[in-house]
Amino acid sequence: MTSLGVGLIGTGYMGKCHALAWNAVAPVFGDVERPRLVHLAEANAEHAAKQSAALGFEKSTGDWRTLIADPDVDIVSITTPNVFHPEMAIAALEAGKHVWCEKPMAPAFADAGRMVEAARASGCVAALGYNYIQNPLIRHMKKVLAEGTIGNVHSVRVEMDEDFMADPSAVFFWKSEASSGYGALDDFGVHPLSILSILLGPVEQVMADLAKPFHTRRTQEGKDRAVETFDIAHILLRFAGGVSGAIQLSRSAWGRKGRIAIQLFGSEGTLLYDQERMNELQIFTRQGKASEQGFRTVLAAPSHHPYDKFIPAPGHGLGFNDLKIIEAREVMRAVSGEGAHIIDFEKGLAIERTVHALAHSHRDGCWVKL
Amino acid sequence: MTSLGVGLIGTGYMGKCHALAWNAVAPVFGDVERPRLVHLAEANAEHAAKQSAALGFEKSTGDWRTLIADPDVDIVSITTPNVFHPEMAIAALEAGKHVWCEKPMAPAFADAGRMVEAARASGCVAALGYNYIQNPLIRHMKKVLAEGTIGNVHSVRVEMDEDFMADPSAVFFWKSEASSGYGALDDFGVHPLSILSILLGPVEQVMADLAKPFHTRRTQEGKDRAVETFDIAHILLRFAGGVSGAIQLSRSAWGRKGRIAIQLFGSEGTLLYDQERMNELQIFTRQGKASEQGFRTVLAAPSHHPYDKFIPAPGHGLGFNDLKIIEAREVMRAVSGEGAHIIDFEKGLAIERTVHALAHSHRDGCWVKL
Amino acid sequence: MTSLGVGLIGTGYMGKCHALAWNAVAPVFGDVERPRLVHLAEANAEHAAKQSAALGFEKSTGDWRTLIADPDVDIVSITTPNVFHPEMAIAALEAGKHVWCEKPMAPAFADAGRMVEAARASGCVAALGYNYIQNPLIRHMKKVLAEGTIGNVHSVRVEMDEDFMADPSAVFFWKSEASSGYGALDDFGVHPLSILSILLGPVEQVMADLAKPFHTRRTQEGKDRAVETFDIAHILLRFAGGVSGAIQLSRSAWGRKGRIAIQLFGSEGTLLYDQERMNELQIFTRQGKASEQGFRTVLAAPSHHPYDKFIPAPGHGLGFNDLKIIEAREVMRAVSGEGAHIIDFEKGLAIERTVHALAHSHRDGCWVKL
Amino acid sequence: MTSLGVGLIGTGYMGKCHALAWNAVAPVFGDVERPRLVHLAEANAEHAAKQSAALGFEKSTGDWRTLIADPDVDIVSITTPNVFHPEMAIAALEAGKHVWCEKPMAPAFADAGRMVEAARASGCVAALGYNYIQNPLIRHMKKVLAEGTIGNVHSVRVEMDEDFMADPSAVFFWKSEASSGYGALDDFGVHPLSILSILLGPVEQVMADLAKPFHTRRTQEGKDRAVETFDIAHILLRFAGGVSGAIQLSRSAWGRKGRIAIQLFGSEGTLLYDQERMNELQIFTRQGKASEQGFRTVLAAPSHHPYDKFIPAPGHGLGFNDLKIIEAREVMRAVSGEGAHIIDFEKGLAIERTVHALAHSHRDGCWVKL
């Protein structure tokens, strides 16, 4: 087999991440053939040509359909704004290309459903870019749970907070418009939900209280305009396996920059993680003398696969962009028909269904079953 | 005026704390006359006599009614199990004594109501032992909010966790029986609610999901017995002022020993506190260069009154028992007719009303208004 | 035996601490007879009378020699400025009283030597107020070392930092005069040295580099005056048992308030402690899977004796003043002829000898043997 | 100008890092032409060919002299064991190639001197791989110092610790042989020294105490063999500008994995950094109310250039390997004749001179002037 031919649509931040990942996956892992960076599409031919040179692609185009039609392309990275995902992903799948699409799938739930159908019909890989689950420490948490180190998990809490909308004097922009979605719930909520789906399986019942820290914001014209989205969400969860939980989301939490704080409580111990310290995992187990028990702060290390592929020494630290390189390797694994640690369109749909159920629970003030 | 005559009923841990506080309040503060430790009551005369000698009281009795009848006693510290609070507190108030009663007021809401009535009728001080609110840093948080340092608070989160019921193999005991109450909700919940009532004012609507980490526990006879109380609570709150919030409670959280983690988010900044590090307060404000903003870890210091009464140097640390000494000073202030930072029976009743409303919201699966 | 009769000389911060400790030791520990607070001496009779009432003493005097002559006094707490220690301690010992004297012993090494001789001659208890060693977690560190949990210790680091002299614009005061001593070395250094002597035994060779962060300071008259003491010390140590170490001291370390950070490295693990978080101990041992090893943060708990005497629940926190109560209990133990965990005049002299050796090593730029 | 032609000698961990950096530098920064990965040399042709394919190089060779002779190669990355650095670097420089050589320069000081001479004679760029200094937060520390935010620095402490030699039962290997160098001093010490040289300028006087945690280690044959190197170093420093300091080094510090903890104390504040949390910087400044002062934990963010080139959002975290990408950009800047933030051979020689002076100070037990 010749090496995998890659097409990339979009070169914003996530597009750059995909490009870096495709460039680095072979050197880092050393166990796959280096993918060929075949074709890059951007909004116009000129920009595409420039980006293509910088990112190391062979061809470029201002029309993404040309890229999808290119027989040298085996897999398409889709990193455009969410609104374009359905059309591009479905077209790529229909053309027999594998797809690696950034999350979330689509603003409208129906469109996400159509993407799943296209994926099923194609028989191709249809992976979503939920990169947080690729952190070797998140993967290790899954292993810790499977090995029973903290016993049976009975409850969970997740907080996801940033502060990019914390300033009440910032100018009104599209994230405060209802057309952008519900607010923190869909902007953020998919991340905790993706991690929880990996660690704990499906959610059964949900209840949310969405809140607006600021009811109006000033427009550029200096007028007060009503805010239509909810920057804050307080969520109750009940999982299929009996686990109870809560999620807190805020994009108006001053001082929080990339917090995803997870607390998993089990019958034998507790696991803690915070994305702002993504190279640390805390474990409490009730072993040994009471006088010497405590939360252990474990630093990411070669024993947390695939950290070892990046750095041979412990405690030196992976970065956020490295997660995309791991994700690329998993996508390649899926393409090769191996078991892969990814969230595919099918699982992604379940996440988006939960988001919509949460919005309904808030509207109706009661629990919603999934 | 002669110095305050103190009676103490009960000498368990909280009784000892009251005794230590009455012994220390004058030396620590240096601005009040040393209270006379007049009378101590315990379950029998012998134990009372022994404790009286150790704790420095003049007289002792095996009958608490004798203590209440003692004209030398001006104020009665009630530190017996909750079930005795109503009878003792009401008797003391009716005898014209001031009362300093440990929380919570009473297992039955009606009894708590009767205590409030007795307090009103007596014109005496009727204070509750909510000592966490006495931490100079909690008091400083209130000041920070009042000064607008973090702007208008729009959301809040509190977690209170311990692990004394985390072990599924521990023998069934009374805290798993319905007769003991709801579980974490009343056992714990009153603490976060007391702090929030001080910081944010009254709660308007509540919704709870109570959960059992273990559905049965083994009795001493080796049989499985159904657990009747909820060791876990996930709570949604809406405050009168528009603030939204969430509280998480667990007495089955391995590794947590005395966690009361508070997060207050405002329009200009954020405040963080954790009782397990009770000498630290974290503040984020959006001042100065973005490149040098961050959460400041403030160590308790003389500038956080009344830390200065204990230690003249910053960062040396108060202890949990010191909070009771501060509380004693506040109770004395109330007795002197000065404004005092305490939770009296009136405010205590509001906290207990909220607890019962939360239990109802769980039962009915919907929001409850207060 | 009648209960112990206590005399207290001095009622500054440390005097108040002694008074609080004598008031609280019986209620807290419950295993000793309540000491009688017999006699209090201050600089003048009026102040003595006032303090006596507040601190709960029976008699008061403006002349400390009267207190020492009082037959009801069995033990004398000496909490006056260091310069008075030798005269008072020697007089008390010669009068057959036990002595509990604040550290350090004396500005002049010869005086400290005379104090030791008086103690030997008297056969009385002669204890020093090195209260940090009373922290249940410091005591637990000693136990951990004895049990071999971290194997053989091979190296140690201690940092002691505060910031009360960090401000270069603060007015010149007596701590910058040579008559006050060397600077951080004697002002601070005795604390790390006392802890290390408890944990690791005697020091054999020392080498110091003393430094002045500011060479002049402004007097109240607005003139620059040369600073004569060293606010900073960098120290190398070699212990009798082969352990190597380093101590850093600074009283000009902005942001540090009461830091005493200890790192003990052994063949099987590491122990970390910081006085600013005096209720936490960190332990690393190389047990279990590499992927789950890490520093455990242990919270102070009843299993760390005598924390249990203060609070029955773990993680609730002792305070700095509580250490003095523990010390009082140890002093009473010594008086009863039991083995006591204290630094007596003999051990105190070794600490002060080390301080002077360090000053000589700096002056001569070479190692000094003890 | 055509794009930069890169040759890479060595493909161990550091070789891989260089390859990843050369692959990623153009996509990440977007302001330079993508370097051509021209030639790769390894110990034999077969291995070279395999690595060349994985790492994306055009040509490969089993003889590094062939690579140096290749006219398409403009710059040579040297990542072989230290012992080969002098020969390769000098040959490359003599062939008119720029050189990017991993640190340290050479086991023998004389060889390091010859490398500097070759660099001077060539007029080419001769950069060393001191990647820690490339961390945007370390670079920001330099900026903070320059702006006077913490005033004049008067003292500094650095600790560098790992635990790869902490196990006394591990088999004797070459790092315990004198032929490998002094021990922690040269193995580690160059890192703190490189950072300090960037932040504080030249060192003037040094004094070290080197120590062996274990005097013998067991060989594979089961015999005890004397350890010849020092796994521990305690260091005193005096800088040209009057700053005093201390460095602690240990490669036997259980639980430490990649600690480089820096404390910079100034007249107006303090800066703290720890490489194990490489995305955090702590700043204390004495501004605002005493009651709200504290160490601010600043998370790496786009405002810390060039973090912004990697991730547009704050708090998401760079990794250790990303530092090499930044270094590559700086090396390219040097090649273009722009001011570059690198440690060149000249500065590297000063670092290695200090290392040797430290070893002499230990041997002689006295201060050594530089």
PDB file of C-alpha atoms in Angstrom, chain A residues 166-282:
ATOM      1  CA  ALA A 166     -16.439  37.365  31.197  1.00  0.00           C
ATOM      2  CA  ASP A 167     -16.120  41.033  30.423  1.00  0.00           C
ATOM      3  CA  PRO A 168     -19.532  42.761  30.563  1.00  0.00           C
ATOM      4  CA  SER A 169     -18.174  45.779  28.748  1.00  0.00           C
ATOM      5  CA  ALA A 170     -16.975  43.803  25.738  1.00  0.00           C
ATOM      6  CA  VAL A 171     -18.814  44.527  22.545  1.00  0.00           C
ATOM      7  CA  PHE A 172     -21.817  42.341  21.596  1.00  0.00           C
ATOM      8  CA  PHE A 173     -20.729  39.739  19.048  1.00  0.00           C
ATOM      9  CA  TRP A 174     -22.196  36.708  17.320  1.00  0.00           C
ATOM     10  CA  LYS A 175     -21.719  34.315  20.257  1.00  0.00           C
ATOM     11  CA  SER A 176     -24.475  36.241  22.063  1.00  0.00           C
ATOM     12  CA  GLU A 177     -26.937  35.682  19.216  1.00  0.00           C
ATOM     13  CA  ALA A 178     -29.397  32.789  19.363  1.00  0.00           C
ATOM     14  CA  SER A 179     -28.349  31.770  15.849  1.00  0.00           C
ATOM     15  CA  SER A 180     -24.996  30.672  17.274  1.00  0.00           C
ATOM     16  CA  GLY A 181     -26.671  28.030  19.448  1.00  0.00           C
ATOM     17  CA  TYR A 182     -27.539  27.782  23.115  1.00  0.00           C
ATOM     18  CA  GLY A 183     -24.325  29.247  24.505  1.00  0.00           C
ATOM     19  CA  ALA A 184     -21.837  27.488  26.746  1.00  0.00           C
ATOM     20  CA  LEU A 185     -23.901  24.332  26.397  1.00  0.00           C
ATOM     21  CA  ASP A 186     -23.006  23.579  22.798  1.00  0.00           C
ATOM     22  CA  ASP A 187     -19.911  25.809  22.573  1.00  0.00           C
ATOM     23  CA  PHE A 188     -18.316  23.945  25.491  1.00  0.00           C
ATOM     24  CA  GLY A 189     -20.551  21.184  26.724  1.00  0.00           C
ATOM     25  CA  VAL A 190     -19.551  18.763  24.008  1.00  0.00           C
ATOM     26  CA  HIS A 191     -16.060  18.497  25.497  1.00  0.00           C
ATOM     27  CA  PRO A 192     -17.040  17.273  28.967  1.00  0.00           C
ATOM     28  CA  LEU A 193     -19.686  15.084  27.368  1.00  0.00           C
ATOM     29  CA  SER A 194     -17.133  13.540  25.016  1.00  0.00           C
ATOM     30  CA  ILE A 195     -14.781  12.762  27.880  1.00  0.00           C
ATOM     31  CA  LEU A 196     -17.570  11.352  30.037  1.00  0.00           C
ATOM     32  CA  SER A 197     -18.843   9.194  27.187  1.00  0.00           C
ATOM     33  CA  ILE A 198     -15.362   7.680  26.907  1.00  0.00           C
ATOM     34  CA  LEU A 199     -14.971   7.187  30.650  1.00  0.00           C
ATOM     35  CA  LEU A 200     -18.468   6.325  31.834  1.00  0.00           C
ATOM     36  CA  GLY A 201     -20.640   5.438  28.863  1.00  0.00           C
ATOM     37  CA  PRO A 202     -24.056   6.806  27.933  1.00  0.00           C
ATOM     38  CA  VAL A 203     -26.088   9.391  29.833  1.00  0.00           C
ATOM     39  CA  GLU A 204     -29.675   8.460  30.603  1.00  0.00           C
ATOM     40  CA  GLN A 205     -31.327  11.517  32.123  1.00  0.00           C
ATOM     41  CA  VAL A 206     -30.401  15.175  32.170  1.00  0.00           C
ATOM     42  CA  MET A 207     -31.498  18.405  33.756  1.00  0.00           C
ATOM     43  CA  ALA A 208     -29.978  21.831  33.165  1.00  0.00           C
ATOM     44  CA  ASP A 209     -30.211  25.350  34.462  1.00  0.00           C
ATOM     45  CA  LEU A 210     -28.854  27.777  31.908  1.00  0.00           C
ATOM     46  CA  ALA A 211     -28.019  31.284  33.023  1.00  0.00           C
ATOM     47  CA  LYS A 212     -27.026  34.657  31.636  1.00  0.00           C
ATOM     48  CA  PRO A 213     -24.423  36.517  33.668  1.00  0.00           C
ATOM     49  CA  PHE A 214     -25.217  39.658  31.697  1.00  0.00           C
ATOM     50  CA  HIS A 215     -28.649  40.282  30.254  1.00  0.00           C
ATOM     51  CA  THR A 216     -27.561  42.924  27.807  1.00  0.00           C
ATOM     52  CA  ARG A 217     -24.332  43.824  26.102  1.00  0.00           C
ATOM     53  CA  ARG A 218     -23.348  47.023  24.350  1.00  0.00           C
ATOM     54  CA  THR A 219     -23.226  46.931  20.539  1.00  0.00           C
ATOM     55  CA  GLN A 220     -20.565  48.674  18.518  1.00  0.00           C
ATOM     56  CA  GLU A 221     -23.106  51.387  17.932  1.00  0.00           C
ATOM     57  CA  GLY A 222     -23.282  51.927  21.671  1.00  0.00           C
ATOM     58  CA  LYS A 223     -26.757  50.512  22.199  1.00  0.00           C
ATOM     59  CA  ASP A 224     -27.790  47.872  24.712  1.00  0.00           C
ATOM     60  CA  ARG A 225     -28.801  44.664  23.026  1.00  0.00           C
ATOM     61  CA  ALA A 226     -30.411  41.710  24.746  1.00  0.00           C
ATOM     62  CA  VAL A 227     -28.131  38.701  25.066  1.00  0.00           C
ATOM     63  CA  GLU A 228     -29.806  35.637  23.562  1.00  0.00           C
ATOM     64  CA  THR A 229     -27.422  32.867  24.635  1.00  0.00           C
ATOM     65  CA  PHE A 230     -26.496  31.397  28.002  1.00  0.00           C
ATOM     66  CA  ASP A 231     -22.857  31.793  28.979  1.00  0.00           C
ATOM     67  CA  ILE A 232     -23.384  29.593  32.026  1.00  0.00           C
ATOM     68  CA  ALA A 233     -24.848  26.129  32.480  1.00  0.00           C
ATOM     69  CA  HIS A 234     -25.387  24.069  35.629  1.00  0.00           C
ATOM     70  CA  ILE A 235     -26.145  20.462  34.730  1.00  0.00           C
ATOM     71  CA  LEU A 236     -27.351  17.340  36.539  1.00  0.00           C
ATOM     72  CA  LEU A 237     -26.724  13.939  34.981  1.00  0.00           C
ATOM     73  CA  ARG A 238     -27.743  10.354  35.571  1.00  0.00           C
ATOM     74  CA  PHE A 239     -25.799   7.711  33.693  1.00  0.00           C
ATOM     75  CA  ALA A 240     -27.062   4.379  32.442  1.00  0.00           C
ATOM     76  CA  GLY A 241     -24.879   2.553  34.925  1.00  0.00           C
ATOM     77  CA  GLY A 242     -26.291   4.353  37.964  1.00  0.00           C
ATOM     78  CA  VAL A 243     -23.614   6.993  38.257  1.00  0.00           C
ATOM     79  CA  SER A 244     -24.847  10.448  39.235  1.00  0.00           C
ATOM     80  CA  GLY A 245     -23.094  13.596  38.179  1.00  0.00           C
ATOM     81  CA  ALA A 246     -22.945  17.287  37.598  1.00  0.00           C
ATOM     82  CA  ILE A 247     -21.346  19.513  34.989  1.00  0.00           C
ATOM     83  CA  GLN A 248     -20.726  23.231  35.344  1.00  0.00           C
ATOM     84  CA  LEU A 249     -19.939  25.295  32.283  1.00  0.00           C
ATOM     85  CA  SER A 250     -18.996  28.927  32.040  1.00  0.00           C
ATOM     86  CA  ARG A 251     -17.477  31.101  29.403  1.00  0.00           C
ATOM     87  CA  SER A 252     -17.640  34.053  31.804  1.00  0.00           C
ATOM     88  CA  ALA A 253     -15.408  32.709  34.566  1.00  0.00           C
ATOM     89  CA  TRP A 254     -12.709  35.327  35.082  1.00  0.00           C
ATOM     90  CA  GLY A 255      -9.289  33.768  35.477  1.00  0.00           C
ATOM     91  CA  ARG A 256     -10.162  30.407  33.985  1.00  0.00           C
ATOM     92  CA  LYS A 257      -8.440  29.911  30.659  1.00  0.00           C
ATOM     93  CA  GLY A 258      -8.843  26.297  29.681  1.00  0.00           C
ATOM     94  CA  ARG A 259     -10.149  24.575  32.766  1.00  0.00           C
ATOM     95  CA  ILE A 260     -11.725  21.151  32.352  1.00  0.00           C
ATOM     96  CA  ALA A 261     -11.698  19.847  35.900  1.00  0.00           C
ATOM     97  CA  ILE A 262     -12.859  16.267  36.312  1.00  0.00           C
ATOM     98  CA  GLN A 263     -13.560  14.506  39.599  1.00  0.00           C
ATOM     99  CA  LEU A 264     -14.395  10.798  39.520  1.00  0.00           C
ATOM    100  CA  PHE A 265     -15.430   9.257  42.819  1.00  0.00           C
ATOM    101  CA  GLY A 266     -15.318   5.482  43.244  1.00  0.00           C
ATOM    102  CA  SER A 267     -15.804   2.920  45.959  1.00  0.00           C
ATOM    103  CA  GLU A 268     -12.044   2.558  46.422  1.00  0.00           C
ATOM    104  CA  GLY A 269     -10.667   5.927  45.466  1.00  0.00           C
ATOM    105  CA  THR A 270     -10.867   9.152  43.536  1.00  0.00           C
ATOM    106  CA  LEU A 271      -9.379  10.513  40.311  1.00  0.00           C
ATOM    107  CA  LEU A 272      -8.845  14.208  39.629  1.00  0.00           C
ATOM    108  CA  TYR A 273      -7.760  15.942  36.458  1.00  0.00           C
ATOM    109  CA  ASP A 274      -7.614  19.528  35.252  1.00  0.00           C
ATOM    110  CA  GLN A 275      -6.894  20.420  31.641  1.00  0.00           C
ATOM    111  CA  GLU A 276      -5.076  23.591  32.765  1.00  0.00           C
ATOM    112  CA  ARG A 277      -2.507  21.185  34.210  1.00  0.00           C
ATOM    113  CA  MET A 278      -2.833  18.637  31.466  1.00  0.00           C
ATOM    114  CA  ASN A 279       0.345  16.812  32.473  1.00  0.00           C
ATOM    115  CA  GLU A 280      -0.924  15.944  35.948  1.00  0.00           C
ATOM    116  CA  LEU A 281      -3.350  13.352  37.239  1.00  0.00           C
ATOM    117  CA  GLN A 282      -4.321  12.988  40.863  1.00  0.00           C
TER     118      GLN A 282
END
